[in-house]
mmCIF file of C-alpha atoms and ligand atoms in Angstrom:
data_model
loop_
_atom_site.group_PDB
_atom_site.id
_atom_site.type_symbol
_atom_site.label_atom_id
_atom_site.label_comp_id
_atom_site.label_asym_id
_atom_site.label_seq_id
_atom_site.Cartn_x
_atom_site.Cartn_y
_atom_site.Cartn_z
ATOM 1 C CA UNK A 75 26.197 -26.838 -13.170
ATOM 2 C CA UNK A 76 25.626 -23.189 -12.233
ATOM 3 C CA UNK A 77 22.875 -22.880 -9.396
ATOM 4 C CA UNK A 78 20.138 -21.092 -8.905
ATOM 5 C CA UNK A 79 20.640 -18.404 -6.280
ATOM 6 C CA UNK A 80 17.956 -17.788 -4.012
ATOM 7 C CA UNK A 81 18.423 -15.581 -1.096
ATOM 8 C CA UNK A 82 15.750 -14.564 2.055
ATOM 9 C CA UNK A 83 16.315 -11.638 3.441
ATOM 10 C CA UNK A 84 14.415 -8.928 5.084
ATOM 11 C CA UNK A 85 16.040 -6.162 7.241
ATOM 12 C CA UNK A 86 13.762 -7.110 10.157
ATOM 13 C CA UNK A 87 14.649 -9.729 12.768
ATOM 14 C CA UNK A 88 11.580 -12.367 13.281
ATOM 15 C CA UNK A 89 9.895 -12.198 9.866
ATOM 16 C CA UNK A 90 10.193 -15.723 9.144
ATOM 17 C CA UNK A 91 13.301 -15.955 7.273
ATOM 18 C CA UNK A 92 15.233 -18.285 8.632
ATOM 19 C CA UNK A 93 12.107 -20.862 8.745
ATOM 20 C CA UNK A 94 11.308 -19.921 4.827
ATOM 21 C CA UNK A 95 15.072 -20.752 3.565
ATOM 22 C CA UNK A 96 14.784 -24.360 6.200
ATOM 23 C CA UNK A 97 10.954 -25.465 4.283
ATOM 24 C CA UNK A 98 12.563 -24.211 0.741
ATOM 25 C CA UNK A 99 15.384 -26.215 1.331
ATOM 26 C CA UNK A 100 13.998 -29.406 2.684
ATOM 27 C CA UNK A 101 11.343 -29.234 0.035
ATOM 28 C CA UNK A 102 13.916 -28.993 -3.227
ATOM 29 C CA UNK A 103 15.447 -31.928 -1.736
ATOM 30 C CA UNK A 104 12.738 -33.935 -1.051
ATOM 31 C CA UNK A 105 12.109 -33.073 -4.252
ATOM 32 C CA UNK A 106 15.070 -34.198 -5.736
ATOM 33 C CA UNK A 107 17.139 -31.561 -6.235
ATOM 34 C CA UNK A 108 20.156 -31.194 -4.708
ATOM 35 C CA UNK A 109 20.456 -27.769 -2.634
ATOM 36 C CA UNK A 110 23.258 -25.932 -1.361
ATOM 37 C CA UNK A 111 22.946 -23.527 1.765
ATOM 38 C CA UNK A 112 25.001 -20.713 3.074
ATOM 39 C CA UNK A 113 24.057 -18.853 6.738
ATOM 40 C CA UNK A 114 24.894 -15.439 6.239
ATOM 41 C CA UNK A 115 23.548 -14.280 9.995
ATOM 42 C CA UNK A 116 26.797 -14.874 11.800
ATOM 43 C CA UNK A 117 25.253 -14.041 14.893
ATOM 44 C CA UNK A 118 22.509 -15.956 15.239
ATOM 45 C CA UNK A 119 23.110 -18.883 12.777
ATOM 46 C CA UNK A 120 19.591 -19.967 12.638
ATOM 47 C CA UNK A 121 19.832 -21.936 9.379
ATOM 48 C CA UNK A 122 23.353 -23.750 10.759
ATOM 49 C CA UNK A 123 21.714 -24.988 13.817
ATOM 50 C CA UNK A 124 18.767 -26.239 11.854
ATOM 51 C CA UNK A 125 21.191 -28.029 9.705
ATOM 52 C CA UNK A 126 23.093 -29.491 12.910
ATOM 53 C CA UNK A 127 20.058 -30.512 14.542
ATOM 54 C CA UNK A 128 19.143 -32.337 11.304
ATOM 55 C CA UNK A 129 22.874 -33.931 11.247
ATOM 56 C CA UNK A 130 22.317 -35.245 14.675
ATOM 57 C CA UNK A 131 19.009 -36.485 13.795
ATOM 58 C CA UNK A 132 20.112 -38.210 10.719
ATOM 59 C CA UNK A 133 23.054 -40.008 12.717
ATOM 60 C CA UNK A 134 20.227 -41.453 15.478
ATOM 61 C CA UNK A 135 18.366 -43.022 12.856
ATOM 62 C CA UNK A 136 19.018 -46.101 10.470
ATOM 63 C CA UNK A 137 16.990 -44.973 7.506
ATOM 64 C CA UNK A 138 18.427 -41.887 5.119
ATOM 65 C CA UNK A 139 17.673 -38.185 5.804
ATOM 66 C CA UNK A 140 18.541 -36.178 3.191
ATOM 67 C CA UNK A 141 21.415 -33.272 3.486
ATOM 68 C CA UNK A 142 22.121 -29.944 1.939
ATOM 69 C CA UNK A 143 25.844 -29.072 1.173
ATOM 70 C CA UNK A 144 26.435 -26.478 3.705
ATOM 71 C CA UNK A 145 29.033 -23.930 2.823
ATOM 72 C CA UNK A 146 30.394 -21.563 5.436
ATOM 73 C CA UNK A 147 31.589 -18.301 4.849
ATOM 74 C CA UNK A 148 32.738 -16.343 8.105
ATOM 75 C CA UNK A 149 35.336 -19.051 8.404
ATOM 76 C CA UNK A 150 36.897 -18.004 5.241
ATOM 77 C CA UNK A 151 37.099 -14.897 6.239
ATOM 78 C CA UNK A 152 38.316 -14.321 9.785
ATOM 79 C CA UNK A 153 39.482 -10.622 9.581
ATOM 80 C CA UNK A 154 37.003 -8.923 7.314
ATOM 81 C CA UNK A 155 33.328 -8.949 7.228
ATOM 82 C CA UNK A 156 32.877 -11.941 5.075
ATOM 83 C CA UNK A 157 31.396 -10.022 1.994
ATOM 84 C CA UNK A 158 34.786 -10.431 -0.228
ATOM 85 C CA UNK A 159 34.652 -14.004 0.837
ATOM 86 C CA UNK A 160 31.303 -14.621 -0.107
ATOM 87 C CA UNK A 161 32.124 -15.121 -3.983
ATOM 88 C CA UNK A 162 34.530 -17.396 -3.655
ATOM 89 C CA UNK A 163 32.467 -19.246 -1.350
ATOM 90 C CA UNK A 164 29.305 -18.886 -3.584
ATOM 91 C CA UNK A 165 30.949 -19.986 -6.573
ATOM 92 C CA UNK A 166 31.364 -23.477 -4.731
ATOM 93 C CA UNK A 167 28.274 -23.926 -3.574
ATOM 94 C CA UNK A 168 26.670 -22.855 -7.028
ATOM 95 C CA UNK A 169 29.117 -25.634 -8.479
ATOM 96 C CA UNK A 170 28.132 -28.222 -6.150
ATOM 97 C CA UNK A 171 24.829 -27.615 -6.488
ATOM 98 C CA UNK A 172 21.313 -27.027 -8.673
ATOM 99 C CA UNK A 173 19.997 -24.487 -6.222
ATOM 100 C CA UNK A 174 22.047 -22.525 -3.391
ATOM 101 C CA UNK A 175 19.741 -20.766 -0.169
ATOM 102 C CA UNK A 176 21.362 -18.235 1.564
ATOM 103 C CA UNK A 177 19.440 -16.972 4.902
ATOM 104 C CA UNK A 178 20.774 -13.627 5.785
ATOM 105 C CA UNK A 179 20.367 -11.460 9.014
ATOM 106 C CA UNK A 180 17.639 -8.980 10.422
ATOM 107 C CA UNK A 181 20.487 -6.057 9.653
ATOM 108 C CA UNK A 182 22.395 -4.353 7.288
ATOM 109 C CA UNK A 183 25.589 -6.177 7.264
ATOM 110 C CA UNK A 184 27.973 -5.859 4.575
ATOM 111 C CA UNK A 185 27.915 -9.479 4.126
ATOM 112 C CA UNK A 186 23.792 -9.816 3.777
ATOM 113 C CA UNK A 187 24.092 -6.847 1.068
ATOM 114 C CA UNK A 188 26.985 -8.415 -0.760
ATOM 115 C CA UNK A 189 24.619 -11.475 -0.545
ATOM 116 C CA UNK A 190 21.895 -9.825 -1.712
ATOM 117 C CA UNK A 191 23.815 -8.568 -5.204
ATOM 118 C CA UNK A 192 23.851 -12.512 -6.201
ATOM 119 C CA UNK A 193 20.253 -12.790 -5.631
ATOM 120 C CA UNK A 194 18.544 -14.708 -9.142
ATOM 121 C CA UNK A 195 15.597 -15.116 -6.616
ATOM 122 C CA UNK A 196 14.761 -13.032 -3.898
ATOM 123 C CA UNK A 197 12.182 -14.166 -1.076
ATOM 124 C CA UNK A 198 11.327 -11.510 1.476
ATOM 125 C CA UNK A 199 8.803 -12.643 4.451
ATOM 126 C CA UNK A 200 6.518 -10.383 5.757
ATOM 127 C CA UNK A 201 4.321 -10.735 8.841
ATOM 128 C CA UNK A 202 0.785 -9.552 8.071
ATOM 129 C CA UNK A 203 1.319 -6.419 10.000
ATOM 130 C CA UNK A 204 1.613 -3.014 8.430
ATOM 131 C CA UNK A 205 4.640 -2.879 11.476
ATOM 132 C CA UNK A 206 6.471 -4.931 9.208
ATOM 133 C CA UNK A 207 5.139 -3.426 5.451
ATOM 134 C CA UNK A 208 7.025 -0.661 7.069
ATOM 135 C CA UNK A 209 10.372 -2.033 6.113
ATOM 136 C CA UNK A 210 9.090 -1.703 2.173
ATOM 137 C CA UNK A 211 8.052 1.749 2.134
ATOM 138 C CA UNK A 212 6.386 4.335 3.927
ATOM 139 C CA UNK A 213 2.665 3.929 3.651
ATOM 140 C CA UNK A 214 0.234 6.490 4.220
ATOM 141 C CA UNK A 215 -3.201 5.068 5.227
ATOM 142 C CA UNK A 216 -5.933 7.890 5.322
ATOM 143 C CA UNK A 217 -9.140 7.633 3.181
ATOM 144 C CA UNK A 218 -6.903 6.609 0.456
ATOM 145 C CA UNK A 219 -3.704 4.684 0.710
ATOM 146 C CA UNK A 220 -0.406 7.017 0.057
ATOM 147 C CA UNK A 221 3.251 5.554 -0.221
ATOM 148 C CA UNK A 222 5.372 8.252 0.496
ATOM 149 C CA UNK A 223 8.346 5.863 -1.082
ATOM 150 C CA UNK A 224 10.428 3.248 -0.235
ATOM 151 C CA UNK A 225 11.954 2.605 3.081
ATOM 152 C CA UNK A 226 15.779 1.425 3.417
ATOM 153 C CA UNK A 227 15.633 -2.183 2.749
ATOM 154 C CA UNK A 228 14.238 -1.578 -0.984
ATOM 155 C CA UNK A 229 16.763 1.295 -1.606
ATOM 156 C CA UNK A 230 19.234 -1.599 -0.188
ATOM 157 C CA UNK A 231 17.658 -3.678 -2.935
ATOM 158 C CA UNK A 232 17.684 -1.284 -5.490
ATOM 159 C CA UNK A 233 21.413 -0.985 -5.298
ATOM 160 C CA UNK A 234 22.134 -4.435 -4.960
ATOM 161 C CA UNK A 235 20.470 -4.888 -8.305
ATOM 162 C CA UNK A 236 22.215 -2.012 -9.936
ATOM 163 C CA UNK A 237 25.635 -3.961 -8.439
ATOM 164 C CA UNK A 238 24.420 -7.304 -10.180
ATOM 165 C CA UNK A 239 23.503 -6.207 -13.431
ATOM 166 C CA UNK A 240 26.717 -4.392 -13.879
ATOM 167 C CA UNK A 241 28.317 -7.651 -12.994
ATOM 168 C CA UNK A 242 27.058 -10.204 -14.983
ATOM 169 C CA UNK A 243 23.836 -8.681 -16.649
ATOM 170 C CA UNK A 244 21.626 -10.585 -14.734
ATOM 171 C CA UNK A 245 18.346 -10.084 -13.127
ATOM 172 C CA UNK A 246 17.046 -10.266 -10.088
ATOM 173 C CA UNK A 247 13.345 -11.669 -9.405
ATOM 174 C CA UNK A 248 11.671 -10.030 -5.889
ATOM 175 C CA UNK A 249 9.406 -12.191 -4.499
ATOM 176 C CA UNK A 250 7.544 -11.039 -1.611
ATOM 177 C CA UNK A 251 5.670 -13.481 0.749
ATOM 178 C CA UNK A 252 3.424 -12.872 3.725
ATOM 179 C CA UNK A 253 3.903 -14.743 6.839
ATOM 180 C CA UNK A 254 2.123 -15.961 9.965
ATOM 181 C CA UNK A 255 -1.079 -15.368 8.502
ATOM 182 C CA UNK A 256 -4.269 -15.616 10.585
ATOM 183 C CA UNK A 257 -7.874 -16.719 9.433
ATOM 184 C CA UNK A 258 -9.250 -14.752 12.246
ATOM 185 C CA UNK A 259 -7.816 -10.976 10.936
ATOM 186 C CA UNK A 260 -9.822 -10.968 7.440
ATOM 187 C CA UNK A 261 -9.672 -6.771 7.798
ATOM 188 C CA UNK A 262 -6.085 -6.289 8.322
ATOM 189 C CA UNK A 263 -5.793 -9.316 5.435
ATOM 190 C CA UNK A 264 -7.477 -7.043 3.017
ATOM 191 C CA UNK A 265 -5.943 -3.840 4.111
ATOM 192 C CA UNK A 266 -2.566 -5.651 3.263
ATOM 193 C CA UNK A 267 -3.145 -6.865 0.266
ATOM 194 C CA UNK A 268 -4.194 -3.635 -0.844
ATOM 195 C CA UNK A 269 -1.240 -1.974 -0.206
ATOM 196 C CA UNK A 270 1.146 -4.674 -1.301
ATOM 197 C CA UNK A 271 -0.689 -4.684 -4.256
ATOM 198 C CA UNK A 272 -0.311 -0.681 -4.990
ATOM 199 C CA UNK A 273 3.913 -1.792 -3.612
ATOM 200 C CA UNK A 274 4.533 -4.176 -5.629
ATOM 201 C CA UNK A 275 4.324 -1.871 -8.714
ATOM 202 C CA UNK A 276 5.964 0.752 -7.402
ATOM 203 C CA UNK A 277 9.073 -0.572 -5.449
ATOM 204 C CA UNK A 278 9.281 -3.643 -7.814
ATOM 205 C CA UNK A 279 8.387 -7.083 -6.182
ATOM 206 C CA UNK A 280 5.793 -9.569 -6.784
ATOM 207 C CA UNK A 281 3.655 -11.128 -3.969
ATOM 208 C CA UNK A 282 2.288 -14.621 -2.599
ATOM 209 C CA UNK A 283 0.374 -15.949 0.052
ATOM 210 C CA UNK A 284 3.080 -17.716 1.617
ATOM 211 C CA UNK A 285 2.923 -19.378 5.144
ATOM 212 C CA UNK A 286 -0.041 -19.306 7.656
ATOM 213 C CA UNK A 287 0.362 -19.329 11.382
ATOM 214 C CA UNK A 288 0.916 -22.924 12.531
ATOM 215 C CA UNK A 289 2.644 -24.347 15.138
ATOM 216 C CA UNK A 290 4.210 -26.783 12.705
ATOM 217 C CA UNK A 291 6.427 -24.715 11.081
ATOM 218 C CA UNK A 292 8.550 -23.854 14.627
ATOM 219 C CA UNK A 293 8.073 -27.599 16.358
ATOM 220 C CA UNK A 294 10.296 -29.929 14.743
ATOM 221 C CA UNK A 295 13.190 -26.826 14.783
ATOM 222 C CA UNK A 296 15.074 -28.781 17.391
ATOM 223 C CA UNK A 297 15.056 -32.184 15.168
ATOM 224 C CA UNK A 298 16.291 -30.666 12.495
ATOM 225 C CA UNK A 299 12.981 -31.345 10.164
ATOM 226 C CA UNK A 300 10.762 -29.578 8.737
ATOM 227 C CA UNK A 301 6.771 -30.681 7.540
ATOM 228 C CA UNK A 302 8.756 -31.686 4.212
ATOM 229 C CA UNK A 303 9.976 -34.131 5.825
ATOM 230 C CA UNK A 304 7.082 -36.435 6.038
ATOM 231 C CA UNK A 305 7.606 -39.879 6.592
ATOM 232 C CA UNK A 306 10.048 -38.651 9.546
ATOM 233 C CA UNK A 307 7.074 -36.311 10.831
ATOM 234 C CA UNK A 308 4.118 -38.701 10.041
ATOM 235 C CA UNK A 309 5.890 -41.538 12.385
ATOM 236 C CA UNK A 310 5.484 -38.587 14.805
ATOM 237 C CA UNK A 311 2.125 -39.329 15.060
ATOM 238 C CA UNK A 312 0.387 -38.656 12.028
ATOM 239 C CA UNK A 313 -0.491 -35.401 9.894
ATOM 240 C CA UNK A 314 -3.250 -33.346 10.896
ATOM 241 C CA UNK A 315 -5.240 -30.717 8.521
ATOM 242 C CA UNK A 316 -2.693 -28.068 9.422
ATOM 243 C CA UNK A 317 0.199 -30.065 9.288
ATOM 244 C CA UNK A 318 -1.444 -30.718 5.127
ATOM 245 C CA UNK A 319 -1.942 -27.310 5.100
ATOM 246 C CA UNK A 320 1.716 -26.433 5.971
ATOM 247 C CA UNK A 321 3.366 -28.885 3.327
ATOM 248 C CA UNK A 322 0.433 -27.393 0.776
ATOM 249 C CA UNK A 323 1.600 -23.659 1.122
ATOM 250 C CA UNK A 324 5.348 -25.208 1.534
ATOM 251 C CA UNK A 325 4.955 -27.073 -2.198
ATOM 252 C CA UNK A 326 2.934 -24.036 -3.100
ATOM 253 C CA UNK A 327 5.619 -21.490 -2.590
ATOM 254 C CA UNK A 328 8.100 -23.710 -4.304
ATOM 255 C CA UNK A 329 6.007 -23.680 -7.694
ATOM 256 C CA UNK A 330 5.316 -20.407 -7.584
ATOM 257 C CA UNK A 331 8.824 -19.264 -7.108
ATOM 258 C CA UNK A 332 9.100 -20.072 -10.951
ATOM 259 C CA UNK A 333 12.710 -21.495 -10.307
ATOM 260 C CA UNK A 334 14.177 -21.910 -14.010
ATOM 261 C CA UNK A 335 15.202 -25.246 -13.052
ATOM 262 C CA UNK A 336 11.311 -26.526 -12.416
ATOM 263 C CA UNK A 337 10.527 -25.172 -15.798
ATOM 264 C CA UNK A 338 8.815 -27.972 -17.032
HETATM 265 N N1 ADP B 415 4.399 -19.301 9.754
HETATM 266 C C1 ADP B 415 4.813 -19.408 11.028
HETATM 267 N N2 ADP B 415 4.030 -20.000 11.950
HETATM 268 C C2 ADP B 415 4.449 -20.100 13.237
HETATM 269 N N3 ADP B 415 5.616 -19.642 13.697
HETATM 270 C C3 ADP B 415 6.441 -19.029 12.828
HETATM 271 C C4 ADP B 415 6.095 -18.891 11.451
HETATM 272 N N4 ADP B 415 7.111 -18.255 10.811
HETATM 273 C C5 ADP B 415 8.056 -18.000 11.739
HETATM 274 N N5 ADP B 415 7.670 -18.462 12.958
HETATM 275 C C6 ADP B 415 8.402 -18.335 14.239
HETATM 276 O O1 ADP B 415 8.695 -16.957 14.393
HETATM 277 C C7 ADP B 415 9.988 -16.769 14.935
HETATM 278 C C8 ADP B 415 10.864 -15.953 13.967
HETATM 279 O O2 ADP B 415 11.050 -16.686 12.784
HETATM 280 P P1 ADP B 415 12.470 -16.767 12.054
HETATM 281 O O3 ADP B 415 12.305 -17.656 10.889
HETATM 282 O O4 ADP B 415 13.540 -17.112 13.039
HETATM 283 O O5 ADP B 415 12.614 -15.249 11.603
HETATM 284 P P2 ADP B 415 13.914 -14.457 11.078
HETATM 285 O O6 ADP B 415 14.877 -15.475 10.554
HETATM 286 O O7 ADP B 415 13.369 -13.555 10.015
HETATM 287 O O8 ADP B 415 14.434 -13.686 12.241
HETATM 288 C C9 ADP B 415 10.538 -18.158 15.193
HETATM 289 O O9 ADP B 415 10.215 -18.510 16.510
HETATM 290 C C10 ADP B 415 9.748 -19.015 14.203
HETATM 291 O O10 ADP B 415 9.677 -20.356 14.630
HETATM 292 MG MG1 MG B 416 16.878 -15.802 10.998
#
């Protein structure tokens, strides 16, 4: 088995990363596949403590939570940064499993770009701000929209792909998703999709809906579930229209992601 690599990243702290790569990887495995995950924001560890949470949760209980295989990589590699680690580490995790996440920071570490050059999938989260479409390009909004050209992270993006292909060939698929969307900002809404749809040609990436504003996607952080989760959630005391909602976009994302090994 070789695994699917799928990594989140966006250079900006807060854009929902860390909660994408938690509902991606509770969904695959409540979907039966088997998922491997790999925290690549040192600092904050967002993804880890999820993943403790959800051991400690799984211990209290007498029926079966499901687990990812959680590989760690700054352990490996005490001294350096972690990036020349990160292979090694990466070829485990793609062995042990059909699909590995890797969460990465809100900076440009050496270990997030290394991470980055392994990408088969890449999901970036966006808030529906143009504050955050920032971190794409430069965007010029007049009477007509201008993109002056792409900001850091793509460049960062750009070269990570260049470092792939001369590796192994492969390809890298950019999916960009927007985040925290609101029902109540239909202008902005529209205003954003017309200038994701002018960047997505020109720096590369396609785009989804992704992930509306709900409360549900932050509350059950500290159990370690997610809305994927749903017998453990709906014992909670029952699913409301946004809690279907939230497993719809969830379920969604996960088909639309076009992973090779939901080909059907
Ligand atoms: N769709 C959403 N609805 C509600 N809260 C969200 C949503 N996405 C992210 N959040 C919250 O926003 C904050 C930042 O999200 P996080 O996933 O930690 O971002 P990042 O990993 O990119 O720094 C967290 O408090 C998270 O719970
Ligand atoms: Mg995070």
């Amino acid at each position: 088995m070789q695994g699917h690599v799928v990594v989140v990243g966006n250079e900006k702290g807060g854009s929902g990363k860390s909660t994408t790569a938690m509902h991606l990887a509770v969904g695959l495995m409540r979907a039966g596949h088997s998922v491997a995950v790999i925290d690549t924001d040192i600092r904050q560890g967002s993804l880890r403590r999820f993943l403790e949470n959800r051991r400690d949760y799984a211990r209290s209980i007498t029926g079966h939570v499901p687990m990812p295989d959680y590989f760690e990589v700054a352990a490996m590699d005490a001294v350096g940064d972690g990036a020349d680690a990160l292979s090694g580490v990466l070829a485990a995790a793609r062995a042990a499993a059909g699909v590995v996440i890797i969460d990465t920071p809100g900076s440009a570490t050496a270990l997030s770009e290394a991470a980055h050059s392994f990408a088969d999938t890449l999901v970036t989260p966006l808030n529906d701000s143009f504050v955050d479409l920032d971190v794409l390009a430069r965007v010029e909004v007049g009477d007509a929209m201008t993109v002056k050209g792409p900001s850091q992270y793509a460049e960062m993006v750009w070269k990570q792909k260049i470092v792939r292909a001369r590796r192994d060939g492969g390809n890298m698929d950019w999916v960009v998703i927007r985040n925290r969307l609101s029902p109540l900002d239909s202008r902005n809404h529209q205003e954003m999709e017309k200038a994701l749809s002018q960047l997505a040609q020109r720096i590369g990436f396609r785009f989804l809906p992704g992930f509306g504003e709900r409360v549900i996607y932050r509350e059950l952080f500290l159990a370690g579930l997610t809305i994927m989760d749903i017998r453990e959630t709906a014992d909670a005391g029952g699913l409301s229209m946004s809690h279907l909602a939230a497993r719809q976009e969830v379920r969604a994302l996960i088909s639309d992601l076009r992973l090779p090994f939901l080909a059907a």
